[in-house]
């Protein structure tokens, strides 16, 4: 990919303040500047950032309707009503259902869960799901990670005497469903101070409020935090504020005492005895949970996450791993086909978006394909296929900074249903509306996307020379974790570097470069790896200068050794920002 580099040098005032913060925090001024760039400009805030505390979680009763939700849940338990925990079939939905189910199961046995079938129910709350609730004698449904637009379905349930508590984080319409309680920090009348929780996060706030109301110790909730970390990572929500606290402590739980089902998944992923990061969740744990909902229904994922028996958990984990293998094969063939289609489109270089339709594509994979297209072509992308009833259904994905939900919403009159958030949305529409949707979606993107959103940009946190890089700096950088949106891994730039003479091409297909580098200001030799950049090897071997952008990390194969993970290389004559 051809990256643009973006860097804003600090002002004299910022350098002065960073120096003062650095001295008090005992970190390098470079890292203090990075904290300030992330909106952390006091020592007190920095200490909270580096050591997130569960005591800093917001009061859950600040949510609109939280007291109503807790009162109705107490009432259900007091009357011994049957409770159904209902959630979406993706990672966020499955972990949210498992979290609420596992918590309530400690005190109450008349409880069930339901994950909709992607093909039979469609997305979110369905009439089929409501009918299941009625048939099994359910009085209260707790919906997680969906439901915010289920106005007709919740009304249908109400007619049958079934109440709903909705815990969602997707953007609501002006009219909310007629539920007993709607917990969503994106409500127009929101009073909650943090709006970026994932669906599992909202579910956690519900059980936190229930625990407070019933005098249950907060320590009872801590074993459930591994599920919060998994959902936060997989749902790509900002890793600042309350999400950072939940992710930080969720990772601690994941690494010290994961639940039986999560531990079985970690073993299947080859993560035993490894310190788990959010990246491991995104690339290994999350896709396997998702594969259950993509290839089957998602019920097996929840069954695994609530399982207490080690052998049963292992068997479920192996089944889910097999679904993931099937998913990878479909993913590869569909993505290759989608790439070929895009490359043959007329005027594709003039278009700012991609909208593809193929009635044969697997519904469970279209979201992945949309993500792949966005990564490769760096354009907001929508991928559509057909339901069994002939209706087109699709997934939209976005580039950093562009709100794809609003782009989809601008075509609402063409759609039967849609929902989502800034970077991901789902939609359904009559197949005959696809050409007009394609035209209108492209028009909206053309009119609203900003110049800086049409190219892949590496946003550099700091320019340094090799003299500033040492083990202490690596140790301090690790304190910025967990990384994610709004808190990416710090990205550095060094100018005028040279091959030390020992750099070489590596990899099965000779696609990577293993580097040993020196810069123009020191004699320090730095080791580095540049994945997929072997095309630069010939230039590097000429001993001419080049600039690099990279992450600083500890070499996983040689503990204590500093290594640069190089994201981009520019020969000196090309490297002007």
Tab-separated table of C-alpha atoms in Angstrom, residues 231-487:
chain	number	residue	atom	x	y	z
A	231	UNK	CA	-15.936	-7.926	22.763
A	232	UNK	CA	-14.122	-4.574	23.021
A	233	UNK	CA	-11.279	-5.848	20.846
A	234	UNK	CA	-13.474	-7.565	18.263
A	235	UNK	CA	-16.003	-4.728	17.937
A	236	UNK	CA	-13.245	-2.134	17.243
A	237	UNK	CA	-14.509	0.478	19.727
A	238	UNK	CA	-12.305	3.297	21.116
A	239	UNK	CA	-9.777	2.120	23.721
A	240	UNK	CA	-10.015	5.202	25.887
A	241	UNK	CA	-12.222	6.145	28.821
A	242	UNK	CA	-14.396	3.384	30.257
A	243	UNK	CA	-13.511	0.942	27.462
A	244	UNK	CA	-9.827	1.223	28.412
A	245	UNK	CA	-10.620	0.350	32.037
A	246	UNK	CA	-12.720	-2.678	31.024
A	247	UNK	CA	-10.193	-3.832	28.402
A	248	UNK	CA	-7.214	-3.405	30.756
A	249	UNK	CA	-8.780	-5.434	33.554
A	250	UNK	CA	-10.371	-7.850	31.103
A	251	UNK	CA	-6.946	-8.678	29.718
A	252	UNK	CA	-5.635	-9.197	33.238
A	253	UNK	CA	-8.455	-11.674	33.832
A	254	UNK	CA	-7.832	-13.329	30.463
A	255	UNK	CA	-4.154	-13.778	31.258
A	256	UNK	CA	-4.539	-14.870	34.887
A	257	UNK	CA	-7.798	-16.782	35.199
A	258	UNK	CA	-9.852	-17.098	31.999
A	259	UNK	CA	-13.182	-18.913	32.090
A	260	UNK	CA	-13.209	-22.580	31.057
A	261	UNK	CA	-14.622	-21.880	27.596
A	262	UNK	CA	-12.288	-18.986	26.851
A	263	UNK	CA	-9.315	-21.072	28.015
A	264	UNK	CA	-10.304	-23.844	25.578
A	265	UNK	CA	-10.395	-21.290	22.769
A	266	UNK	CA	-6.973	-19.972	23.758
A	267	UNK	CA	-5.568	-23.512	23.611
A	268	UNK	CA	-7.054	-24.069	20.139
A	269	UNK	CA	-5.511	-20.766	18.989
A	270	UNK	CA	-2.048	-21.725	20.256
A	271	UNK	CA	-2.097	-18.966	22.881
A	272	UNK	CA	-1.380	-21.106	25.946
A	273	UNK	CA	1.426	-19.650	28.116
A	274	UNK	CA	1.493	-16.468	26.009
A	275	UNK	CA	0.579	-13.014	27.264
A	276	UNK	CA	-2.662	-12.245	25.412
A	277	UNK	CA	-3.095	-8.804	23.817
A	278	UNK	CA	-6.096	-7.222	22.130
A	279	UNK	CA	-4.345	-8.063	18.838
A	280	UNK	CA	-4.482	-11.768	19.707
A	281	UNK	CA	-8.221	-11.408	20.259
A	282	UNK	CA	-8.741	-9.552	16.976
A	283	UNK	CA	-6.786	-12.025	14.850
A	284	UNK	CA	-7.254	-15.351	16.661
A	285	UNK	CA	-9.974	-15.563	19.323
A	286	UNK	CA	-12.541	-13.188	17.773
A	287	UNK	CA	-12.633	-14.766	14.284
A	288	UNK	CA	-13.334	-18.199	15.789
A	289	UNK	CA	-16.273	-16.924	17.855
A	290	UNK	CA	-17.531	-15.051	14.794
A	291	UNK	CA	-17.190	-18.180	12.644
A	292	UNK	CA	-19.900	-19.896	14.683
A	293	UNK	CA	-22.404	-17.154	13.788
A	294	UNK	CA	-21.174	-16.885	10.200
A	295	UNK	CA	-21.253	-20.589	9.361
A	296	UNK	CA	-23.992	-21.759	11.783
A	297	UNK	CA	-26.083	-19.828	14.354
A	298	UNK	CA	-23.765	-18.581	17.093
A	299	UNK	CA	-25.443	-20.831	19.687
A	300	UNK	CA	-22.324	-22.992	19.914
A	301	UNK	CA	-20.190	-19.922	20.642
A	302	UNK	CA	-22.400	-19.027	23.614
A	303	UNK	CA	-22.476	-22.668	24.727
A	304	UNK	CA	-18.659	-22.622	24.758
A	305	UNK	CA	-18.416	-19.306	26.626
A	306	UNK	CA	-20.742	-20.484	29.417
A	307	UNK	CA	-19.378	-24.048	29.622
A	308	UNK	CA	-17.842	-25.088	32.974
A	309	UNK	CA	-16.609	-28.559	32.058
A	310	UNK	CA	-13.104	-28.617	30.562
A	311	UNK	CA	-13.596	-31.602	28.234
A	312	UNK	CA	-16.946	-30.354	26.946
A	313	UNK	CA	-15.394	-26.916	26.346
A	314	UNK	CA	-12.524	-28.454	24.413
A	315	UNK	CA	-14.954	-30.341	22.158
A	316	UNK	CA	-16.950	-27.163	21.457
A	317	UNK	CA	-13.763	-25.202	20.791
A	318	UNK	CA	-12.635	-27.809	18.250
A	319	UNK	CA	-16.010	-27.600	16.478
A	320	UNK	CA	-15.824	-23.809	16.337
A	321	UNK	CA	-12.263	-24.033	15.034
A	322	UNK	CA	-13.547	-26.234	12.205
A	323	UNK	CA	-16.160	-23.587	11.366
A	324	UNK	CA	-13.330	-21.076	11.215
A	325	UNK	CA	-11.417	-23.230	8.730
A	326	UNK	CA	-14.524	-23.390	6.536
A	327	UNK	CA	-14.937	-19.628	6.921
A	328	UNK	CA	-11.344	-18.990	5.803
A	329	UNK	CA	-11.835	-21.009	2.604
A	330	UNK	CA	-15.012	-19.093	1.725
A	331	UNK	CA	-13.431	-15.790	2.728
A	332	UNK	CA	-10.463	-16.388	0.399
A	333	UNK	CA	-12.536	-17.348	-2.664
A	334	UNK	CA	-15.124	-14.573	-2.206
A	335	UNK	CA	-12.481	-11.913	-1.583
A	336	UNK	CA	-10.518	-12.942	-4.668
A	337	UNK	CA	-13.703	-12.804	-6.752
A	338	UNK	CA	-14.657	-9.395	-5.316
A	339	UNK	CA	-11.164	-8.011	-6.039
A	340	UNK	CA	-11.387	-9.215	-9.641
A	341	UNK	CA	-14.789	-7.544	-10.062
A	342	UNK	CA	-13.566	-4.205	-8.680
A	343	UNK	CA	-10.540	-4.214	-10.994
A	344	UNK	CA	-12.814	-4.585	-14.048
A	345	UNK	CA	-15.274	-1.826	-13.096
A	346	UNK	CA	-15.527	1.119	-15.460
A	347	UNK	CA	-14.306	4.449	-14.057
A	348	UNK	CA	-13.301	2.743	-10.787
A	349	UNK	CA	-10.466	5.228	-10.224
A	350	UNK	CA	-12.981	8.099	-10.261
A	351	UNK	CA	-15.311	6.443	-7.727
A	352	UNK	CA	-14.916	7.123	-4.023
A	353	UNK	CA	-16.869	4.026	-2.933
A	354	UNK	CA	-17.451	0.371	-3.830
A	355	UNK	CA	-20.857	-1.360	-3.947
A	356	UNK	CA	-20.889	-5.007	-5.097
A	357	UNK	CA	-23.775	-7.473	-5.411
A	358	UNK	CA	-23.635	-11.218	-6.013
A	359	UNK	CA	-26.684	-13.293	-5.149
A	360	UNK	CA	-24.527	-16.433	-4.730
A	361	UNK	CA	-22.238	-15.063	-2.016
A	362	UNK	CA	-22.502	-16.482	1.520
A	363	UNK	CA	-24.342	-14.111	3.857
A	364	UNK	CA	-22.050	-14.877	6.768
A	365	UNK	CA	-18.916	-13.763	4.907
A	366	UNK	CA	-19.978	-10.518	3.205
A	367	UNK	CA	-18.896	-8.365	6.162
A	368	UNK	CA	-15.384	-9.797	5.984
A	369	UNK	CA	-15.259	-9.211	2.227
A	370	UNK	CA	-16.393	-5.592	2.689
A	371	UNK	CA	-13.567	-5.131	5.237
A	372	UNK	CA	-11.025	-6.621	2.826
A	373	UNK	CA	-12.139	-4.333	-0.007
A	374	UNK	CA	-11.862	-1.296	2.260
A	375	UNK	CA	-8.329	-2.309	3.246
A	376	UNK	CA	-7.143	-2.993	-0.325
A	377	UNK	CA	-8.817	-0.116	-2.197
A	378	UNK	CA	-9.157	2.312	0.734
A	379	UNK	CA	-12.782	3.216	-0.043
A	380	UNK	CA	-16.040	2.850	1.915
A	381	UNK	CA	-17.401	-0.495	0.683
A	382	UNK	CA	-20.757	-2.265	0.643
A	383	UNK	CA	-21.089	-5.958	-0.244
A	384	UNK	CA	-24.557	-7.385	-0.932
A	385	UNK	CA	-26.038	-10.820	-1.472
A	386	UNK	CA	-29.551	-12.347	-1.476
A	387	UNK	CA	-31.714	-13.671	1.357
A	388	UNK	CA	-33.830	-16.775	0.887
A	389	UNK	CA	-36.822	-14.462	0.294
A	390	UNK	CA	-35.053	-12.666	-2.556
A	391	UNK	CA	-34.345	-9.532	-0.529
A	392	UNK	CA	-30.800	-8.164	-0.835
A	393	UNK	CA	-28.834	-7.939	2.393
A	394	UNK	CA	-25.442	-6.358	2.894
A	395	UNK	CA	-22.632	-5.127	5.082
A	396	UNK	CA	-20.867	-1.769	4.859
A	397	UNK	CA	-17.378	-0.927	6.123
A	398	UNK	CA	-15.530	2.372	6.231
A	399	UNK	CA	-12.142	4.026	6.118
A	400	UNK	CA	-10.835	5.904	9.192
A	401	UNK	CA	-12.726	9.127	9.844
A	402	UNK	CA	-15.665	8.551	7.464
A	403	UNK	CA	-19.117	7.776	8.941
A	404	UNK	CA	-20.476	4.952	6.775
A	405	UNK	CA	-23.652	4.719	8.885
A	406	UNK	CA	-24.649	8.226	7.794
A	407	UNK	CA	-23.889	7.306	4.176
A	408	UNK	CA	-26.233	4.311	4.422
A	409	UNK	CA	-28.822	6.394	6.294
A	410	UNK	CA	-28.862	8.928	3.424
A	411	UNK	CA	-30.403	6.146	1.283
A	412	UNK	CA	-32.991	5.152	3.919
A	413	UNK	CA	-35.956	5.511	1.536
A	414	UNK	CA	-34.481	2.722	-0.625
A	415	UNK	CA	-33.951	0.359	2.329
A	416	UNK	CA	-36.181	-2.014	4.245
A	417	UNK	CA	-33.898	-1.998	7.269
A	418	UNK	CA	-30.482	-0.727	8.339
A	419	UNK	CA	-28.398	-0.204	11.454
A	420	UNK	CA	-24.876	0.158	12.725
A	421	UNK	CA	-22.320	2.730	13.758
A	422	UNK	CA	-19.549	4.898	12.293
A	423	UNK	CA	-17.343	2.218	10.766
A	424	UNK	CA	-19.745	-0.677	10.152
A	425	UNK	CA	-23.373	-0.985	9.122
A	426	UNK	CA	-25.834	-3.595	7.944
A	427	UNK	CA	-28.690	-3.082	5.510
A	428	UNK	CA	-31.404	-4.832	3.517
A	429	UNK	CA	-33.281	-3.638	0.446
A	430	UNK	CA	-35.241	-4.931	-2.551
A	431	UNK	CA	-32.780	-6.176	-5.189
A	432	UNK	CA	-34.271	-3.813	-7.795
A	433	UNK	CA	-33.160	-0.845	-5.651
A	434	UNK	CA	-29.467	-1.785	-5.792
A	435	UNK	CA	-28.537	0.333	-8.874
A	436	UNK	CA	-30.108	3.442	-7.340
A	437	UNK	CA	-28.558	2.662	-3.948
A	438	UNK	CA	-25.143	2.345	-5.616
A	439	UNK	CA	-25.595	5.737	-7.318
A	440	UNK	CA	-26.870	7.520	-4.178
A	441	UNK	CA	-24.282	5.964	-1.862
A	442	UNK	CA	-21.486	7.044	-4.216
A	443	UNK	CA	-22.958	10.545	-4.455
A	444	UNK	CA	-23.048	10.868	-0.651
A	445	UNK	CA	-19.451	9.667	-0.316
A	446	UNK	CA	-18.284	12.016	-3.095
A	447	UNK	CA	-19.907	14.972	-1.352
A	448	UNK	CA	-18.871	14.178	2.216
A	449	UNK	CA	-15.564	12.344	2.302
A	450	UNK	CA	-12.629	14.589	3.226
A	451	UNK	CA	-9.342	14.766	1.250
A	452	UNK	CA	-7.423	13.193	4.142
A	453	UNK	CA	-9.852	10.219	4.155
A	454	UNK	CA	-9.176	9.056	0.587
A	455	UNK	CA	-5.593	7.923	1.148
A	456	UNK	CA	-4.016	5.576	3.642
A	457	UNK	CA	-2.212	7.794	6.128
A	458	UNK	CA	0.424	6.878	8.696
A	459	UNK	CA	0.005	9.353	11.542
A	460	UNK	CA	3.436	9.708	13.109
A	461	UNK	CA	3.518	10.366	16.858
A	462	UNK	CA	7.148	11.465	17.088
A	463	UNK	CA	10.373	11.824	15.124
A	464	UNK	CA	13.301	10.301	17.006
A	465	UNK	CA	16.854	9.178	16.340
A	466	UNK	CA	18.276	5.850	17.413
A	467	UNK	CA	20.051	7.393	20.422
A	468	UNK	CA	16.656	7.844	22.105
A	469	UNK	CA	15.599	4.203	21.757
A	470	UNK	CA	16.450	1.864	24.630
A	471	UNK	CA	14.913	-0.885	26.781
A	472	UNK	CA	13.469	1.643	29.237
A	473	UNK	CA	11.613	3.322	26.378
A	474	UNK	CA	10.232	-0.052	25.245
A	475	UNK	CA	9.060	-0.727	28.802
A	476	UNK	CA	7.316	2.655	28.983
A	477	UNK	CA	5.680	2.173	25.558
A	478	UNK	CA	4.158	-1.097	26.814
A	479	UNK	CA	2.335	0.951	29.438
A	480	UNK	CA	0.297	2.562	26.638
A	481	UNK	CA	-1.366	-0.826	26.010
A	482	UNK	CA	-4.050	-1.973	25.435
A	483	UNK	CA	-3.984	-0.433	21.967
A	484	UNK	CA	-6.888	0.233	19.657
A	485	UNK	CA	-8.947	3.064	18.114
A	486	UNK	CA	-8.113	6.467	19.690
A	487	UNK	CA	-5.081	4.829	21.354
